[in-house]
Amino acid sequence: MIIDLLEEEEEEDNLFLRNYLNPNKRKPTNVLFNNRVSEGYFEILINRHLIENETKFREFFRINHNQFNFILSLVEFDLTKQPSNRVKTPISAAEKLAITLRYMATGESFRSLSFGFRVCHSYISKIVQQTLAVLKTKLVPIFIPNPSTIDFKSKAAEFSCKWNFPNCILAIDGKHIRIRSPNNSGSLFYNYKDFFSIVLLAMVDANYKFIVVDIGSYGKEGDSGIFLKSVMGKQVLNGSFGFPEDCVLPGSDIVVPHVIVGDEAFRLHRHIMKPYTKQASRNDVTKKTFNYRLSRARRVTENAFGLLSQIFRVFYHPINIETLTCDNLIWVACCLHNMLRDGYLEKHKRPFYDHDKDQPTPTDNMLSLSRGGGYANIEGFEVRELFKTYFNREGSVPWGF
């Protein structure tokens, strides 16, 4: 009996010393997480129920089962972890992808996801970080390819057919995406609307697809400054973007270059059209007509950002992850949005996602860039005047101004 007590005391002393000398030693796994394989979302909800219900699967992940398997085939090798003596049953690549997509679809906190998937919240943060990095590497070349590979003449035809703005290849706009203040960042991410944000600057085609994207600018930066320093801005301004040759507007003899339409936040240029100021168009019907036609074409950017927010509800809340991971999240969201748009256009039916009609669109998480416009050149004024003349004569529409 005395020997047993001495052995217990010695064991307690050894345990105390181990904990004292190794304070960062891994803690025992919580009982809740030990039952991940038998009780977690992935096994019970997804593999037993959602896998057989296509509608509910889309509602849960925002993509259908075939699309999920396609994405999984791209990232499975990079996300698969082999069993070891320490981890007998590692989390599969499919479950990592499921956790990440569910986070993007809802914006739930990692602690909330941990109760459903039975995975520690700290490890979920690592899963999301790793999965988003791999997804960006695999998806961007497929769904947001290099602009040099794009047929901009077909893009111009789509804008002319759908939005009555000929020789327009893309529309451009930027949005502030709300984030939690990064540590030791000062005022870098603090924007003019008094919250912290990362800027998403995107060019969108007539079908609401993101064609060129620039992500990661600080929220404090001005509109024209973001565009000028971006790769897309430099290519547009120096003429290396790949614009088609100047051509005649339909039904007229007016020759104009191909352009990108934007709002007041962008500078007027030979290849960038912006509206006339409110003061200039107030008493001039021809300028008001031009503004109407440009705004009608530029609306595709607002629609694209709105669809992006409705599909991936993570944009409804301030995103509380590292800035680099947040950049990857936005890249992946844009890629998945394009994948869904491709599926919609191919099948000519409702998109794969459904949204709650009673859920209001977020009004404070994706805000436009500040108005300004920067400098303009004389050639930009001349091109805008040609478009204005065309929209008020040969290119007029009976339902416009």
CSV table of N, CA, C and O in Angstrom, one decimal, residues 89 93 99 119 127 136 197 199 206 231 257-258 294 319 323 375 381:
chain,number,residue,atom,x,y,z
A,89,THR,N,-6.8,8.9,-37.9
A,89,THR,CA,-7.8,9.2,-39.0
A,89,THR,C,-7.8,10.6,-39.3
A,89,THR,O,-8.5,11.5,-38.7
A,93,ALA,N,-9.6,15.3,-47.6
A,93,ALA,CA,-9.7,16.5,-48.4
A,93,ALA,C,-11.1,16.9,-48.7
A,93,ALA,O,-11.4,18.2,-48.7
A,99,ILE,N,-15.8,22.1,-45.2
A,99,ILE,CA,-15.7,23.1,-44.1
A,99,ILE,C,-15.5,24.5,-44.7
A,99,ILE,O,-16.1,25.5,-44.3
A,119,VAL,N,-14.7,19.6,-35.2
A,119,VAL,CA,-13.3,19.8,-35.4
A,119,VAL,C,-12.9,21.1,-34.6
A,119,VAL,O,-13.7,22.1,-34.6
A,127,ILE,N,-7.4,24.8,-41.5
A,127,ILE,CA,-8.0,24.2,-42.7
A,127,ILE,C,-8.4,25.2,-43.7
A,127,ILE,O,-8.1,25.1,-44.9
A,136,LYS,N,-7.2,28.8,-54.7
A,136,LYS,CA,-6.8,30.0,-55.5
A,136,LYS,C,-5.8,29.5,-56.6
A,136,LYS,O,-6.0,29.9,-57.8
A,197,SER,N,-11.3,47.8,-44.3
A,197,SER,CA,-11.7,47.1,-45.5
A,197,SER,C,-10.5,46.8,-46.4
A,197,SER,O,-9.4,47.4,-46.3
A,199,VAL,N,-9.9,46.3,-50.7
A,199,VAL,CA,-10.6,46.7,-51.9
A,199,VAL,C,-10.6,45.6,-53.0
A,199,VAL,O,-9.5,45.0,-53.2
A,206,ALA,N,-20.7,41.4,-69.8
A,206,ALA,CA,-22.2,41.6,-69.9
A,206,ALA,C,-23.0,40.5,-69.2
A,206,ALA,O,-24.2,40.7,-69.0
A,231,VAL,N,-2.2,46.3,-62.0
A,231,VAL,CA,-1.7,45.8,-63.3
A,231,VAL,C,-2.7,46.2,-64.4
A,231,VAL,O,-2.3,46.6,-65.5
A,257,PRO,N,-13.0,54.0,-80.5
A,257,PRO,CA,-12.3,52.9,-80.0
A,257,PRO,C,-13.2,52.0,-79.1
A,257,PRO,O,-14.3,52.4,-78.7
A,258,HIS,N,-12.7,50.8,-78.7
A,258,HIS,CA,-13.4,50.0,-77.8
A,258,HIS,C,-13.1,50.5,-76.4
A,258,HIS,O,-12.0,51.0,-76.1
A,294,LEU,N,-24.8,54.8,-70.4
A,294,LEU,CA,-23.6,54.3,-69.7
A,294,LEU,C,-23.9,53.6,-68.4
A,294,LEU,O,-23.4,52.6,-68.0
A,319,ILE,N,-15.1,40.2,-42.1
A,319,ILE,CA,-14.3,39.0,-42.2
A,319,ILE,C,-13.2,39.0,-41.2
A,319,ILE,O,-12.3,39.9,-41.3
A,323,THR,N,-5.2,38.9,-43.4
A,323,THR,CA,-5.5,39.6,-44.6
A,323,THR,C,-5.1,38.8,-45.9
A,323,THR,O,-5.8,38.9,-46.9
A,375,TYR,N,-7.4,62.5,-63.1
A,375,TYR,CA,-7.2,63.4,-64.3
A,375,TYR,C,-7.8,62.7,-65.6
A,375,TYR,O,-8.0,61.5,-65.6
A,381,PHE,N,-12.3,63.0,-73.8
A,381,PHE,CA,-13.4,63.9,-74.0
A,381,PHE,C,-14.0,63.8,-75.4
A,381,PHE,O,-15.2,63.8,-75.6
